[in-house]
Amino acid sequence: MSTPASETGPEDRDVKEARLEHPSGILYLFQHDAVPILLDGLLDLPPGREFNKTEFADHSGVTRQTVANYIDLLLAVEIVEKVPNTTPQRYRLADTAVVRELFELNSALNAVGE
């Protein structure tokens, strides 16, 4: 059980601040509010499906502006990749260790309680 905020000491805040200043990969990714919903949208796309920002936004249930705000982050952490020679720019889920691990984590979490 977590400690109520009123019972946390300065040392707890120092640890939290240190984590935020030097985030792990997961904290870096999840500190952005819309990223979990975007990841959820990506994880249920058909394999190899290409999409533009508008299609990704519609599929994920967010605005196109939200996708535009976070697409560079998803590219930087190798979750999506650009499809070459496409106009407007199209993207697809990358074939990387990060994506494979996301699918593994998602499967493990979905299996809890089955």
PDB file of C-alpha atoms in Angstrom:
ATOM      1  CA  MET A   1       0.000   0.000   0.000  1.00  0.00           C
ATOM      2  CA  SER A   2       1.321   3.455  -0.808  1.00  0.00           C
ATOM      3  CA  THR A   3       2.013   6.046   1.831  1.00  0.00           C
ATOM      4  CA  PRO A   4      -0.336   9.043   1.854  1.00  0.00           C
ATOM      5  CA  ALA A   5       1.258  12.207   0.486  1.00  0.00           C
ATOM      6  CA  SER A   6       1.013  13.872   3.902  1.00  0.00           C
ATOM      7  CA  GLU A   7       3.209  11.128   5.382  1.00  0.00           C
ATOM      8  CA  THR A   8       6.016  11.294   2.827  1.00  0.00           C
ATOM      9  CA  GLY A   9       9.205  12.884   3.963  1.00  0.00           C
ATOM     10  CA  PRO A  10      11.661  15.100   2.125  1.00  0.00           C
ATOM     11  CA  GLU A  11      13.839  12.105   1.341  1.00  0.00           C
ATOM     12  CA  ASP A  12      10.946  10.542  -0.607  1.00  0.00           C
ATOM     13  CA  ARG A  13      10.525  13.708  -2.665  1.00  0.00           C
ATOM     14  CA  ASP A  14      14.287  13.739  -3.309  1.00  0.00           C
ATOM     15  CA  VAL A  15      14.120  10.204  -4.683  1.00  0.00           C
ATOM     16  CA  LYS A  16      11.152  11.108  -6.857  1.00  0.00           C
ATOM     17  CA  GLU A  17      12.915  14.216  -8.164  1.00  0.00           C
ATOM     18  CA  ALA A  18      16.033  12.153  -8.933  1.00  0.00           C
ATOM     19  CA  ARG A  19      13.898   9.647 -10.848  1.00  0.00           C
ATOM     20  CA  LEU A  20      12.255  12.429 -12.830  1.00  0.00           C
ATOM     21  CA  GLU A  21      15.604  14.084 -13.592  1.00  0.00           C
ATOM     22  CA  HIS A  22      17.127  10.786 -14.779  1.00  0.00           C
ATOM     23  CA  PRO A  23      14.167   8.672 -15.892  1.00  0.00           C
ATOM     24  CA  SER A  24      14.338   5.030 -16.814  1.00  0.00           C
ATOM     25  CA  GLY A  25      13.156   4.146 -20.310  1.00  0.00           C
ATOM     26  CA  ILE A  26       9.662   3.298 -19.138  1.00  0.00           C
ATOM     27  CA  LEU A  27       9.317   6.474 -17.073  1.00  0.00           C
ATOM     28  CA  TYR A  28      10.654   8.548 -19.961  1.00  0.00           C
ATOM     29  CA  LEU A  29       8.015   7.087 -22.234  1.00  0.00           C
ATOM     30  CA  PHE A  30       5.080   7.070 -19.809  1.00  0.00           C
ATOM     31  CA  GLN A  31       5.649  10.567 -18.403  1.00  0.00           C
ATOM     32  CA  HIS A  32       3.779  11.801 -21.483  1.00  0.00           C
ATOM     33  CA  ASP A  33       0.042  11.539 -20.801  1.00  0.00           C
ATOM     34  CA  ALA A  34      -1.083  10.432 -24.270  1.00  0.00           C
ATOM     35  CA  VAL A  35       1.618   7.826 -24.882  1.00  0.00           C
ATOM     36  CA  PRO A  36      -0.156   4.883 -23.174  1.00  0.00           C
ATOM     37  CA  ILE A  37      -3.282   5.387 -25.308  1.00  0.00           C
ATOM     38  CA  LEU A  38      -1.138   5.652 -28.454  1.00  0.00           C
ATOM     39  CA  LEU A  39       0.727   2.458 -27.536  1.00  0.00           C
ATOM     40  CA  ASP A  40      -2.556   0.684 -26.927  1.00  0.00           C
ATOM     41  CA  GLY A  41      -3.697   1.739 -30.381  1.00  0.00           C
ATOM     42  CA  LEU A  42      -0.477   0.505 -31.948  1.00  0.00           C
ATOM     43  CA  LEU A  43      -0.600  -2.850 -30.198  1.00  0.00           C
ATOM     44  CA  ASP A  44      -3.897  -3.823 -31.795  1.00  0.00           C
ATOM     45  CA  LEU A  45      -3.056  -2.848 -35.367  1.00  0.00           C
ATOM     46  CA  PRO A  46      -2.851  -5.689 -37.879  1.00  0.00           C
ATOM     47  CA  PRO A  47       0.755  -6.777 -38.568  1.00  0.00           C
ATOM     48  CA  GLY A  48       2.465  -4.610 -41.183  1.00  0.00           C
ATOM     49  CA  ARG A  49      -0.361  -2.032 -41.223  1.00  0.00           C
ATOM     50  CA  GLU A  50       0.804   1.345 -42.471  1.00  0.00           C
ATOM     51  CA  PHE A  51      -0.877   4.536 -41.323  1.00  0.00           C
ATOM     52  CA  ASN A  52      -0.609   8.301 -41.558  1.00  0.00           C
ATOM     53  CA  LYS A  53      -1.091  10.628 -38.594  1.00  0.00           C
ATOM     54  CA  THR A  54      -4.811  11.062 -39.219  1.00  0.00           C
ATOM     55  CA  GLU A  55      -5.440   7.310 -39.480  1.00  0.00           C
ATOM     56  CA  PHE A  56      -3.372   6.693 -36.336  1.00  0.00           C
ATOM     57  CA  ALA A  57      -5.323   9.381 -34.470  1.00  0.00           C
ATOM     58  CA  ASP A  58      -8.677   7.949 -35.557  1.00  0.00           C
ATOM     59  CA  HIS A  59      -7.619   4.410 -34.631  1.00  0.00           C
ATOM     60  CA  SER A  60      -6.307   5.480 -31.215  1.00  0.00           C
ATOM     61  CA  GLY A  61      -9.191   7.809 -30.374  1.00  0.00           C
ATOM     62  CA  VAL A  62      -7.070  10.944 -30.039  1.00  0.00           C
ATOM     63  CA  THR A  63      -6.658  14.086 -32.099  1.00  0.00           C
ATOM     64  CA  ARG A  64      -4.285  14.378 -35.013  1.00  0.00           C
ATOM     65  CA  GLN A  65      -2.466  17.060 -33.021  1.00  0.00           C
ATOM     66  CA  THR A  66      -1.818  14.532 -30.226  1.00  0.00           C
ATOM     67  CA  VAL A  67      -0.242  12.150 -32.731  1.00  0.00           C
ATOM     68  CA  ALA A  68       1.788  15.018 -34.198  1.00  0.00           C
ATOM     69  CA  ASN A  69       3.011  15.906 -30.688  1.00  0.00           C
ATOM     70  CA  TYR A  70       4.278  12.379 -29.968  1.00  0.00           C
ATOM     71  CA  ILE A  71       5.239  10.792 -33.298  1.00  0.00           C
ATOM     72  CA  ASP A  72       8.856  11.975 -32.992  1.00  0.00           C
ATOM     73  CA  LEU A  73       9.077  10.391 -29.527  1.00  0.00           C
ATOM     74  CA  LEU A  74       7.702   7.095 -30.877  1.00  0.00           C
ATOM     75  CA  LEU A  75      10.243   7.271 -33.712  1.00  0.00           C
ATOM     76  CA  ALA A  76      13.107   8.082 -31.325  1.00  0.00           C
ATOM     77  CA  VAL A  77      12.407   5.083 -29.079  1.00  0.00           C
ATOM     78  CA  GLU A  78      11.998   2.801 -32.116  1.00  0.00           C
ATOM     79  CA  ILE A  79       8.344   1.966 -31.645  1.00  0.00           C
ATOM     80  CA  VAL A  80       7.303   3.227 -35.056  1.00  0.00           C
ATOM     81  CA  GLU A  81       9.269   3.801 -38.233  1.00  0.00           C
ATOM     82  CA  LYS A  82       8.697   5.909 -41.306  1.00  0.00           C
ATOM     83  CA  VAL A  83       7.649   4.157 -44.477  1.00  0.00           C
ATOM     84  CA  PRO A  84      10.065   5.475 -47.116  1.00  0.00           C
ATOM     85  CA  ASN A  85       8.877   7.439 -50.132  1.00  0.00           C
ATOM     86  CA  THR A  86       5.326   8.096 -48.920  1.00  0.00           C
ATOM     87  CA  THR A  87       3.389  11.346 -49.157  1.00  0.00           C
ATOM     88  CA  PRO A  88       1.768  12.144 -46.852  1.00  0.00           C
ATOM     89  CA  GLN A  89       4.278  10.428 -44.593  1.00  0.00           C
ATOM     90  CA  ARG A  90       3.180   6.958 -43.548  1.00  0.00           C
ATOM     91  CA  TYR A  91       4.394   4.987 -40.557  1.00  0.00           C
ATOM     92  CA  ARG A  92       4.298   1.414 -39.319  1.00  0.00           C
ATOM     93  CA  LEU A  93       5.108  -0.451 -36.161  1.00  0.00           C
ATOM     94  CA  ALA A  94       8.871  -1.012 -36.089  1.00  0.00           C
ATOM     95  CA  ASP A  95      10.379  -4.497 -35.929  1.00  0.00           C
ATOM     96  CA  THR A  96      12.569  -3.817 -32.898  1.00  0.00           C
ATOM     97  CA  ALA A  97      13.353  -5.291 -29.497  1.00  0.00           C
ATOM     98  CA  VAL A  98      11.341  -2.482 -27.903  1.00  0.00           C
ATOM     99  CA  VAL A  99       8.202  -3.433 -29.832  1.00  0.00           C
ATOM    100  CA  ARG A 100       8.663  -7.147 -29.175  1.00  0.00           C
ATOM    101  CA  GLU A 101       9.001  -6.436 -25.450  1.00  0.00           C
ATOM    102  CA  LEU A 102       5.902  -4.227 -25.490  1.00  0.00           C
ATOM    103  CA  PHE A 103       3.914  -7.101 -26.993  1.00  0.00           C
ATOM    104  CA  GLU A 104       5.346  -9.476 -24.359  1.00  0.00           C
ATOM    105  CA  LEU A 105       4.461  -7.098 -21.523  1.00  0.00           C
ATOM    106  CA  ASN A 106       0.985  -6.516 -22.939  1.00  0.00           C
ATOM    107  CA  SER A 107       0.394 -10.275 -23.247  1.00  0.00           C
ATOM    108  CA  ALA A 108       1.609 -10.914 -19.713  1.00  0.00           C
ATOM    109  CA  LEU A 109      -0.607  -8.177 -18.296  1.00  0.00           C
ATOM    110  CA  ASN A 110      -3.622  -9.428 -20.271  1.00  0.00           C
ATOM    111  CA  ALA A 111      -3.020 -12.954 -18.937  1.00  0.00           C
ATOM    112  CA  VAL A 112      -3.173 -11.872 -15.297  1.00  0.00           C
ATOM    113  CA  GLY A 113      -6.372 -13.082 -13.766  1.00  0.00           C
ATOM    114  CA  GLU A 114      -7.354 -15.386 -16.612  1.00  0.00           C
TER     115      GLU A 114
END
